[in-house]
mmCIF file of C-alpha atoms in Angstrom:
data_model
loop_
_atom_site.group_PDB
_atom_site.id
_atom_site.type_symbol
_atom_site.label_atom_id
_atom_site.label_comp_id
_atom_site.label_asym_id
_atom_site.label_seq_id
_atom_site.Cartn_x
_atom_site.Cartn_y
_atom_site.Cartn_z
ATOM 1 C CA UNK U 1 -30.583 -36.593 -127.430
ATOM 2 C CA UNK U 2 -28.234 -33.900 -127.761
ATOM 3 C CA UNK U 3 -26.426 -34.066 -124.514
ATOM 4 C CA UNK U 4 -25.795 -37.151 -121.966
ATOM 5 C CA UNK U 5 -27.025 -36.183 -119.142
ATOM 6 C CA UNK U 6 -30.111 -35.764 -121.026
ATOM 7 C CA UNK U 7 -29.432 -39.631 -121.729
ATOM 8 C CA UNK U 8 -29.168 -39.930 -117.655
ATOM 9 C CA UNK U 9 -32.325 -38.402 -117.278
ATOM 10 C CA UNK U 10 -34.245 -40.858 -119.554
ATOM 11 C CA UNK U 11 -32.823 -43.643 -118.497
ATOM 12 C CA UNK U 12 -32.891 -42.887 -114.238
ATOM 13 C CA UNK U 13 -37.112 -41.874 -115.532
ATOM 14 C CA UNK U 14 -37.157 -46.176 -117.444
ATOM 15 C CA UNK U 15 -36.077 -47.334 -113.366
ATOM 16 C CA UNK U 16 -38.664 -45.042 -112.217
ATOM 17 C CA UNK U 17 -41.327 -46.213 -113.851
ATOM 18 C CA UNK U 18 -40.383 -49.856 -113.225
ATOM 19 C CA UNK U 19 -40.967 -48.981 -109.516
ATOM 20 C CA UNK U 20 -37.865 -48.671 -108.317
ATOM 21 C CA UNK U 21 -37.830 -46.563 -105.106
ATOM 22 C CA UNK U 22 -34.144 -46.937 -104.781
ATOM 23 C CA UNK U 23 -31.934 -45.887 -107.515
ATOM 24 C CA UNK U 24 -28.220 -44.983 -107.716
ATOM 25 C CA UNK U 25 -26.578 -42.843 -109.872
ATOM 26 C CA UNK U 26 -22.805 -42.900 -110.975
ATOM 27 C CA UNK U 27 -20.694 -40.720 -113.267
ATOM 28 C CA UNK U 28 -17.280 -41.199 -113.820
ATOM 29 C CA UNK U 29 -14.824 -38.664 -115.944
ATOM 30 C CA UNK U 30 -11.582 -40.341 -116.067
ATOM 31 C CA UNK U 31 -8.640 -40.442 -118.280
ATOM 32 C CA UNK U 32 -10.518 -41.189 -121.599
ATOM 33 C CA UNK U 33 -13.670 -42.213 -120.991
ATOM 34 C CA UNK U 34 -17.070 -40.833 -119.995
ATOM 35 C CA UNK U 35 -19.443 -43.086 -118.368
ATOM 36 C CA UNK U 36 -22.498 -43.501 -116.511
ATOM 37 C CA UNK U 37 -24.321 -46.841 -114.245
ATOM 38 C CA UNK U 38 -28.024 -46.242 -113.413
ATOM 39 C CA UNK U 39 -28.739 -49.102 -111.064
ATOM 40 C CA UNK U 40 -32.257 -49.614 -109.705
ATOM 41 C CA UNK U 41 -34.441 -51.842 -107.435
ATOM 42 C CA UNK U 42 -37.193 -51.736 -110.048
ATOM 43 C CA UNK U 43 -39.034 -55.004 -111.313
ATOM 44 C CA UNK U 44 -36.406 -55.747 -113.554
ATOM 45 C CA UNK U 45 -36.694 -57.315 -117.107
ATOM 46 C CA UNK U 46 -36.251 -61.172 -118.224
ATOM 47 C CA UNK U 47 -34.247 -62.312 -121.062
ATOM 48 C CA UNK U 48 -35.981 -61.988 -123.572
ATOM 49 C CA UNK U 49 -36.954 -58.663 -122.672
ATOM 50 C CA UNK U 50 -33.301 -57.809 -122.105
ATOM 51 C CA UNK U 51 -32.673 -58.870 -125.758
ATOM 52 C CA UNK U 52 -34.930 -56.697 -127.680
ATOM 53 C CA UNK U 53 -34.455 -53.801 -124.887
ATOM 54 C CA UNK U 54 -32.611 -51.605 -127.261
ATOM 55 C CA UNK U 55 -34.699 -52.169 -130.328
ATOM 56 C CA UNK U 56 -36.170 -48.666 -130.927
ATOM 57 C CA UNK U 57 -39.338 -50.835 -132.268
ATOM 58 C CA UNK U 58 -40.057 -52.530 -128.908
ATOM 59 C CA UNK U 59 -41.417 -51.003 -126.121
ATOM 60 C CA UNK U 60 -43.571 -52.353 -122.787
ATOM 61 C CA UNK U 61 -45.279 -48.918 -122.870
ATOM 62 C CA UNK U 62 -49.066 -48.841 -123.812
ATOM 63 C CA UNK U 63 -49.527 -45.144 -124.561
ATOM 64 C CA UNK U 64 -47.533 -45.516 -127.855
ATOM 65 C CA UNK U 65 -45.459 -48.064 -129.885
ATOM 66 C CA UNK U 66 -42.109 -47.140 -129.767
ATOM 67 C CA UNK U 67 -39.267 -46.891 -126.857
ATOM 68 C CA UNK U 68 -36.477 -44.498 -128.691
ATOM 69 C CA UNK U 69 -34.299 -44.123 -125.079
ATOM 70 C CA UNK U 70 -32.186 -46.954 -125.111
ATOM 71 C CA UNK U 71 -31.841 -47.197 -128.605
ATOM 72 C CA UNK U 72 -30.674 -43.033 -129.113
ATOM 73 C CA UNK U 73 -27.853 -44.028 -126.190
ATOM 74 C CA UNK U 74 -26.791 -47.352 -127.671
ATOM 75 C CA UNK U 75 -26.116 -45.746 -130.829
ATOM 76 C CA UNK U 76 -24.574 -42.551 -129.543
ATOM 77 C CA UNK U 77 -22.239 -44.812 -127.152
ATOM 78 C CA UNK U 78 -21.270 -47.100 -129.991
ATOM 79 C CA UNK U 79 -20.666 -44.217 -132.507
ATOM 80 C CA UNK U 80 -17.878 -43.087 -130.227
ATOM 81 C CA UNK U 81 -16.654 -46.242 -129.575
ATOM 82 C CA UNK U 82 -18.544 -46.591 -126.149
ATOM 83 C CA UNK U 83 -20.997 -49.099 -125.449
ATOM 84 C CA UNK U 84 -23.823 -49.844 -123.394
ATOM 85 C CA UNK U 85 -24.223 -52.517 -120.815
ATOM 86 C CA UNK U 86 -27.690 -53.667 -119.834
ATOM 87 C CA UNK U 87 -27.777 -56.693 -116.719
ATOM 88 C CA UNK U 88 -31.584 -57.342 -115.056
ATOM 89 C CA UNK U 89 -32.980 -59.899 -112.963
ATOM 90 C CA UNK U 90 -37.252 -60.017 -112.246
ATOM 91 C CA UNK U 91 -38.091 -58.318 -109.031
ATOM 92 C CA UNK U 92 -34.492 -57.585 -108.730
ATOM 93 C CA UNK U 93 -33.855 -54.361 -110.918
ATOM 94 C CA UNK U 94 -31.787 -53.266 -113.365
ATOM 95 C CA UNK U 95 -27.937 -51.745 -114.486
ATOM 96 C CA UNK U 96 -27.338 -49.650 -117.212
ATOM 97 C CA UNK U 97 -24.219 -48.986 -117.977
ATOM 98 C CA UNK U 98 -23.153 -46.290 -120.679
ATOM 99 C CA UNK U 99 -19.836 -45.106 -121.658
ATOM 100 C CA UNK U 100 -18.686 -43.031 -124.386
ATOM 101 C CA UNK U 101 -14.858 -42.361 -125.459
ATOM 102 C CA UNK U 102 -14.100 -38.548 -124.513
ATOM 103 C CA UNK U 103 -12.063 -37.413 -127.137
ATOM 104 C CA UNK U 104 -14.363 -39.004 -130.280
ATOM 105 C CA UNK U 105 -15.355 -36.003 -132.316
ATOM 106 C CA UNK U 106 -18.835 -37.971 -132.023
ATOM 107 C CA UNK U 107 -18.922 -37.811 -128.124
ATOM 108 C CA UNK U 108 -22.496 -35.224 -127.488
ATOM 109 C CA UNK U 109 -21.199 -32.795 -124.476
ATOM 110 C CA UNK U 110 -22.156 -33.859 -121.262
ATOM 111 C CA UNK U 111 -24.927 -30.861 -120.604
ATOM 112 C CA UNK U 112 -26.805 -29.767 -117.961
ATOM 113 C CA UNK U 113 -25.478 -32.430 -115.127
ATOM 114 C CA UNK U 114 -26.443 -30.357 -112.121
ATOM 115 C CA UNK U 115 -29.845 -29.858 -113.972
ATOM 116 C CA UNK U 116 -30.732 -33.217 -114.466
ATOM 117 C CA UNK U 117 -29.499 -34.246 -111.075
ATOM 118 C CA UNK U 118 -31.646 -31.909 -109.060
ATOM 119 C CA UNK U 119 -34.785 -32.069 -110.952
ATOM 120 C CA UNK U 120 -34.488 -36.450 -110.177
ATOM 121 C CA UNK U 121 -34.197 -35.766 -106.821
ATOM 122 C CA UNK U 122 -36.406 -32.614 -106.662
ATOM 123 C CA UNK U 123 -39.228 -34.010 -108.779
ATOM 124 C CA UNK U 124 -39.863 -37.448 -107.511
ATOM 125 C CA UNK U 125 -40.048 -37.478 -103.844
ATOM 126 C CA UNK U 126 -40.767 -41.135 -102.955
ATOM 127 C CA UNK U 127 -37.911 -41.865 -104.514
ATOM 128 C CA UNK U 128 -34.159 -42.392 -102.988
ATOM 129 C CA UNK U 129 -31.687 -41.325 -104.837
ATOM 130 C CA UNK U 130 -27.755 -42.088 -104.504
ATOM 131 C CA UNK U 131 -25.942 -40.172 -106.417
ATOM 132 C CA UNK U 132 -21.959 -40.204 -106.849
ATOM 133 C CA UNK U 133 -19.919 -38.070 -109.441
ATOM 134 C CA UNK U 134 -16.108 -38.892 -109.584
ATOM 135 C CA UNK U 135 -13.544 -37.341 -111.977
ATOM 136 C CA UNK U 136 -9.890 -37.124 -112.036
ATOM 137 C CA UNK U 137 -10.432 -33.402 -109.977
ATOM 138 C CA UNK U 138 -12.659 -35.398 -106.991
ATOM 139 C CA UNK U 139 -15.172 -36.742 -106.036
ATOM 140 C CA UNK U 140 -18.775 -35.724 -105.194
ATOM 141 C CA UNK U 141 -21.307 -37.683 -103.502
ATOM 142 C CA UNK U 142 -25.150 -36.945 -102.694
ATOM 143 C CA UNK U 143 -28.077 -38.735 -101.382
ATOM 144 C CA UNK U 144 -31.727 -38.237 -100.351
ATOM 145 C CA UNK U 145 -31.780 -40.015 -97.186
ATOM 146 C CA UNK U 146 -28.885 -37.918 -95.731
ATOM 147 C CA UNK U 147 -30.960 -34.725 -97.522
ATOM 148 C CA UNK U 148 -34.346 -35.912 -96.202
ATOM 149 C CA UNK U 149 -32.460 -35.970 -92.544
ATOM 150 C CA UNK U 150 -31.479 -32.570 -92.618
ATOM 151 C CA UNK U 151 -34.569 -31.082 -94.300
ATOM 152 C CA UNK U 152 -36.632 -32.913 -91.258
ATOM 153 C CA UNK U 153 -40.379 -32.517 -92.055
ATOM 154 C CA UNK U 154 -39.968 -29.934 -94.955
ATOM 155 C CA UNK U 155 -40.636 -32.147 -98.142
ATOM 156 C CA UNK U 156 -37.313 -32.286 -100.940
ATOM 157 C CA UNK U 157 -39.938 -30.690 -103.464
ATOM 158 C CA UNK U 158 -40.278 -27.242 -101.742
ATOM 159 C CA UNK U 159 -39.574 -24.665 -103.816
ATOM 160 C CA UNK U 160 -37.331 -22.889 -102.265
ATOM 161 C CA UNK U 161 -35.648 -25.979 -101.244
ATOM 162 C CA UNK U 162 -34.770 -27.042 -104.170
ATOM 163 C CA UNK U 163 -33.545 -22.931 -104.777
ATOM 164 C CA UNK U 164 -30.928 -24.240 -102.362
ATOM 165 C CA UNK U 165 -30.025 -27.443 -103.250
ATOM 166 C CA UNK U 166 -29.878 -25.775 -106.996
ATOM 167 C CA UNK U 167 -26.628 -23.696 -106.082
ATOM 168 C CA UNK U 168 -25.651 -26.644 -103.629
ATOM 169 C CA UNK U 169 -25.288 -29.096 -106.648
ATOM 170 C CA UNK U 170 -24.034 -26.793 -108.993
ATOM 171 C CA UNK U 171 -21.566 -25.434 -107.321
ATOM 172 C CA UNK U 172 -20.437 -29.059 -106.437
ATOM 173 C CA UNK U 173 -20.467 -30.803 -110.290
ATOM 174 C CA UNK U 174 -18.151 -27.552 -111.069
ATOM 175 C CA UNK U 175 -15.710 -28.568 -109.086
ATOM 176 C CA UNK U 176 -15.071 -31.965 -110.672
ATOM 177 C CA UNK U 177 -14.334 -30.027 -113.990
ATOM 178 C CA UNK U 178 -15.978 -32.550 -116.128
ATOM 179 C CA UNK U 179 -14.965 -31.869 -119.522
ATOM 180 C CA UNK U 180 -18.292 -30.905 -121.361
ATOM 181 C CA UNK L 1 -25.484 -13.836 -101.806
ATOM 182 C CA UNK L 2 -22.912 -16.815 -99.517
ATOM 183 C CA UNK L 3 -22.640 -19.587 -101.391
ATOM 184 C CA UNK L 4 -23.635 -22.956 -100.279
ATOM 185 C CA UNK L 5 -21.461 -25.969 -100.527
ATOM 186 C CA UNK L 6 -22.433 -28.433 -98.017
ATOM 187 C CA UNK L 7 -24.710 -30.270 -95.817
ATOM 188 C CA UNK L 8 -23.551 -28.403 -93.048
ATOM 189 C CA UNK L 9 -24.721 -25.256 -94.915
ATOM 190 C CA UNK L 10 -27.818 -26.727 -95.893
ATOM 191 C CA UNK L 11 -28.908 -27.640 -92.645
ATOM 192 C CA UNK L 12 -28.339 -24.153 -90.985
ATOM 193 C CA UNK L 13 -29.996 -22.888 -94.131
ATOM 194 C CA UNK L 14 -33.163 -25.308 -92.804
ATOM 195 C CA UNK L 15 -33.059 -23.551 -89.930
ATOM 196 C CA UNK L 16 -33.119 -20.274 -90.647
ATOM 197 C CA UNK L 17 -36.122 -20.612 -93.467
ATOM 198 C CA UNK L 18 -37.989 -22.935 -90.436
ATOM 199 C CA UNK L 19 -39.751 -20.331 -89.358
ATOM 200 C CA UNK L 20 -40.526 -18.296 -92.496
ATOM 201 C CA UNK L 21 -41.824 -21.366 -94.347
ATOM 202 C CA UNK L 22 -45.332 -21.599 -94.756
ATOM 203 C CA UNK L 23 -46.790 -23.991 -92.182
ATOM 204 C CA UNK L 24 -48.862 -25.533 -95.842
ATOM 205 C CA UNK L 25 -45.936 -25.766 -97.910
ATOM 206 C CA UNK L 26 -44.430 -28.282 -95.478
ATOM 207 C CA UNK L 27 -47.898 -30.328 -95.174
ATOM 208 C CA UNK L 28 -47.496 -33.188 -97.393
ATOM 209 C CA UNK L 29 -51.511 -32.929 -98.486
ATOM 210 C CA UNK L 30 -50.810 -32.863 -102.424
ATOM 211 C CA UNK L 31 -54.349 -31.658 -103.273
ATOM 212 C CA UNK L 32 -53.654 -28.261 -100.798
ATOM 213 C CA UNK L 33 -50.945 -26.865 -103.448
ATOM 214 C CA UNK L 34 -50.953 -26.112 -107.266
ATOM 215 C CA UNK L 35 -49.464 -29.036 -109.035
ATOM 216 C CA UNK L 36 -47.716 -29.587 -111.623
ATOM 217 C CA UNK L 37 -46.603 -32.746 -113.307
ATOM 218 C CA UNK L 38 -44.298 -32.626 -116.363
ATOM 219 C CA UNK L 39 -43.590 -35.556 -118.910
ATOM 220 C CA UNK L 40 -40.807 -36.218 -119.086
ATOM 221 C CA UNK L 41 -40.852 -40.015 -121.304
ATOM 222 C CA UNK L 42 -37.836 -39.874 -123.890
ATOM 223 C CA UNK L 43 -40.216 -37.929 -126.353
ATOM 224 C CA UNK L 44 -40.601 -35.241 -123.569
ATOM 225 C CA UNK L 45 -37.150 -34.903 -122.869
ATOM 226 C CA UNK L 46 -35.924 -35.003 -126.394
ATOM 227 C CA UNK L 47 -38.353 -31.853 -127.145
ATOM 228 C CA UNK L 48 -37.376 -30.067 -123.853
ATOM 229 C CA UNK L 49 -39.099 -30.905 -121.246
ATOM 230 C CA UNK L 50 -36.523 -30.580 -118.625
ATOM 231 C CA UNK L 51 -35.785 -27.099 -119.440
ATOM 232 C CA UNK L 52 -39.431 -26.488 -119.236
ATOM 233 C CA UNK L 53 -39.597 -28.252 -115.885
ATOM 234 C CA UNK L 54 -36.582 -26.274 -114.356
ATOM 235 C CA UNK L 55 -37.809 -22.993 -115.733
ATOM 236 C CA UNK L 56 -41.520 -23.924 -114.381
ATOM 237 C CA UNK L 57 -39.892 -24.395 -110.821
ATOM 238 C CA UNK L 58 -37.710 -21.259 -110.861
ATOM 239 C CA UNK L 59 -40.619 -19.228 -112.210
ATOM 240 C CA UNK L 60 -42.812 -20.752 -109.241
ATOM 241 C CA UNK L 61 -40.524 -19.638 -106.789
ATOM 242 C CA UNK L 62 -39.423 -16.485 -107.277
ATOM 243 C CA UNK L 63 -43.286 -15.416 -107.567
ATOM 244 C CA UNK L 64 -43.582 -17.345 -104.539
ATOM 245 C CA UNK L 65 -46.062 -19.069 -105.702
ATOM 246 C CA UNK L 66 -47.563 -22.627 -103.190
ATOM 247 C CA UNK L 67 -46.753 -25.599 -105.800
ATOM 248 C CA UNK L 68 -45.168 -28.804 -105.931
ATOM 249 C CA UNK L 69 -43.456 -29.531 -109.633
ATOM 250 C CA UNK L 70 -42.742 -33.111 -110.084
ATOM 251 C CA UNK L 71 -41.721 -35.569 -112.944
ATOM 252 C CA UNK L 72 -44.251 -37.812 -114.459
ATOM 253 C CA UNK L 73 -43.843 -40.969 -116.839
ATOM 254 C CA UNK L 74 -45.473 -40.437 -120.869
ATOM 255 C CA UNK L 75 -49.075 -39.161 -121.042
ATOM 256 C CA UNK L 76 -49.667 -40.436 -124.557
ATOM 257 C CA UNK L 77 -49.392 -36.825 -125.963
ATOM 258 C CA UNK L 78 -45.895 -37.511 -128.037
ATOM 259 C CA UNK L 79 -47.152 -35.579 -130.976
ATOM 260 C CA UNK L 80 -47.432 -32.314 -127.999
ATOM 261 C CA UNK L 81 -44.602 -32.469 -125.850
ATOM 262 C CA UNK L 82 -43.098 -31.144 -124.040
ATOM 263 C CA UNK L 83 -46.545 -31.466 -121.802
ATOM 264 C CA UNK L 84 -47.715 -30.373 -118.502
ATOM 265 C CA UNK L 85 -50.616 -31.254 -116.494
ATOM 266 C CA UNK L 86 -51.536 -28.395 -114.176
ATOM 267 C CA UNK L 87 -54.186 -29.619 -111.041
ATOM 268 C CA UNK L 88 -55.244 -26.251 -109.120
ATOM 269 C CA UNK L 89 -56.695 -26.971 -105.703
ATOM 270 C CA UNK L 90 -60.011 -28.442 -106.300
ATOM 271 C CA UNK L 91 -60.007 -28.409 -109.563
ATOM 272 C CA UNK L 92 -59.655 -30.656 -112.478
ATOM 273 C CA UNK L 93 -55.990 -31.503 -114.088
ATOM 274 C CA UNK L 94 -55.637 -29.773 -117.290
ATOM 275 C CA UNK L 95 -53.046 -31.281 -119.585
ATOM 276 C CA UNK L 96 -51.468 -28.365 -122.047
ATOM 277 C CA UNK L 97 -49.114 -29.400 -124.643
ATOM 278 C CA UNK L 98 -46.552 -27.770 -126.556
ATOM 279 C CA UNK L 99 -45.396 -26.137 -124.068
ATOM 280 C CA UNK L 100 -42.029 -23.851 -124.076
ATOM 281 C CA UNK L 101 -40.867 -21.021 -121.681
ATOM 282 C CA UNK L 102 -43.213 -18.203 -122.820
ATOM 283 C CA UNK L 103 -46.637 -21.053 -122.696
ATOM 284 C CA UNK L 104 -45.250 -21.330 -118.986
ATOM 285 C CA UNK L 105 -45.342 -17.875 -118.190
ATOM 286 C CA UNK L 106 -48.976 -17.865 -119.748
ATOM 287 C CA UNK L 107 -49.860 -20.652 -117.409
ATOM 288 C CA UNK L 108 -48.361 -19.309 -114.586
ATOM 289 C CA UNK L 109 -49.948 -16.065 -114.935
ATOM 290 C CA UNK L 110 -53.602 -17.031 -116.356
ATOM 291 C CA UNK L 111 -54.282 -20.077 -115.279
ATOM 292 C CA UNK L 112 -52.547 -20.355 -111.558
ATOM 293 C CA UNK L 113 -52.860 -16.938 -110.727
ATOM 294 C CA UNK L 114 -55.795 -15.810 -112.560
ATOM 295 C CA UNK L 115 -57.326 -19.012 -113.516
ATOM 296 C CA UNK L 116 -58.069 -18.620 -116.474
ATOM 297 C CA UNK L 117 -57.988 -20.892 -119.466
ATOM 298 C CA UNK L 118 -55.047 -20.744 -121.802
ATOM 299 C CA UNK L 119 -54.858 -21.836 -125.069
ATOM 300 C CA UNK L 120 -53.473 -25.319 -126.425
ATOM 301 C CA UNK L 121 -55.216 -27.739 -123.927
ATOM 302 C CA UNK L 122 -55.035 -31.051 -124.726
ATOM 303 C CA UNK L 123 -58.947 -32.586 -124.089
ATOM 304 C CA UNK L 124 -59.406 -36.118 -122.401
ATOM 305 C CA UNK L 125 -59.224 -39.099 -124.534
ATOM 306 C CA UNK L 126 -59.369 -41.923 -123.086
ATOM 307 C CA UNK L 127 -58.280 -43.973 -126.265
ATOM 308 C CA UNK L 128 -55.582 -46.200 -126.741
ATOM 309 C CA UNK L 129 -53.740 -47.256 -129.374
ATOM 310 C CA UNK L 130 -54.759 -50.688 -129.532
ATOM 311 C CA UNK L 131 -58.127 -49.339 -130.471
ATOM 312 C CA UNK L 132 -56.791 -47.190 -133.218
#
């Protein structure tokens, strides 16, 4: 994965398909470190699950034998010094926890942030999303209920809601300056 | 064009559109609108799916076209992606693989608008791998 919020992305889509309706979402950019918590209400994973989670070889998927995700972040996180934190309980959900040392010359830039965030919320519309961005410029905080309130009965996914919401979120991650 | 910053904004914004908005892109009857479903599995998003997801959406609405773009989990099609399976109203899904920024401007023009076939379709198989 060439950027992290790519990494966001595929890890947010793991909570999604372990049916978690409520997921939250947290970036921090602060002093040296870069660092993401996915935390989900999905059906979580048992120990021994946890344990070989991160083994590119091992994967609960059945349309193919490997499950690259985890194991792409662990080693981008560690190769800056970073590290990844996993913590699940059964029919409790999961954490992930990522972080990655800013000024390593091995730290991937950050990316499309905005991108990722609005297609998640955008492109699965069952789902609730909480999302919170904080930096050492602000802070910037999001959710789907509140959205869902406002929008009324016009669905998240319209088009030309998401047009909206596009410039909305943009405009919003800029101002937290996160170093890319 | 006024920027918009918050959910203050948003919410007159809501208003305003209310009444141009089509009463059918508000109904929440899936099989009404053209959908489209994008993988977007690690293998997906590794090959650039997202980009293809956000560029199918923009594309979609500024030709103001009815659809609903959403994420979907791994089809099986690793050895393809980025994929897309397209469902026009009463029709079949057709998955497409492959697919990049100009094979979305072929499938929004042939196959939404005109309906016609595009190349690189990716046939039904229902086989697994633990058969293989």
């Amino acid at each position: 994965m060439k950027e992290i919020a790519l990494h966001i992305l595929d890890i947010t889509r793991n909570s999604i398909e372990a049916g978690a309706n409520i997921i939250s979402i947290s970036v921090q950019d602060v002093g040296n470190t870069f660092s993401f918590t996915i935390d989900d209400n999905g059906k979580g994973m048992d120990k021994a699950i946890i344990e070989k989670i991160t083994d590119p070889c091992f994967t609960t998927r059945q349309t193919r034998k490997v499950g690259m995700g985890l194991a792409f972040l662990k080693q981008n996180a560690e190769a800056t010094g970073g590290r990844v934190e996993i913590e699940s309980e059964i029919n409790k959900g999961t954490v992930v926890k990522a972080s990655f040392i800013s000024n390593h010359i091995d730290r991937p830039p950050v990316g499309d942030l905005a991108g990722v965030l609005l297609q998640l919320l955008t492109g699965n519309g069952e789902i609730d999303f909480f999302i919170h961005c904080r930096t050492d410029n602000g802070k910037f905080e999001l959710n789907s209920i509140e959205l869902k309130e406002v929008l009324d009965d016009i669905p998240l996914n319209s088009l030309k809601i998401r047009k909206y919401l596009k410039g909305l979120i943009k405009e919003n991650i800029n101002e937290l300056s996160i170093r890319n | 064009m006024s920027k918009i910053k918050s959910l203050a904004d948003l919410r007159k914004m809501k208003e305003e559109m209310q009444s141009k908005i089509k009463i059918r892109e508000a109904s929440n009857q899936p099989e009404e609108h053209v959908q489209v479903k994008v993988a977007m599995a690690t293998c997906g998003i590794a090959s650039g799916a997202k980009t293809v997801m956000e560029y199918f959406s923009d594309e979609l609405e500024k030709r103001n076209i009815d659809a609903v773009v959403t994420q979907t989990g791994c089809m099986g099609y690793c050895y393809a992606e980025p994929t897309v399976e397209v469902t026009l109203p009463g029709n079949e899904p057709v998955v497409m693989g492959d697919v990049d920024k100009e094979k979305v401007d072929e499938i929004i023009e042939k196959y939404i608008i005109n309906g016609e076939l595009v190349d690189g379709i990716i046939p039904v198989n229902y086989e697994t791998i633990e058969k293989k």
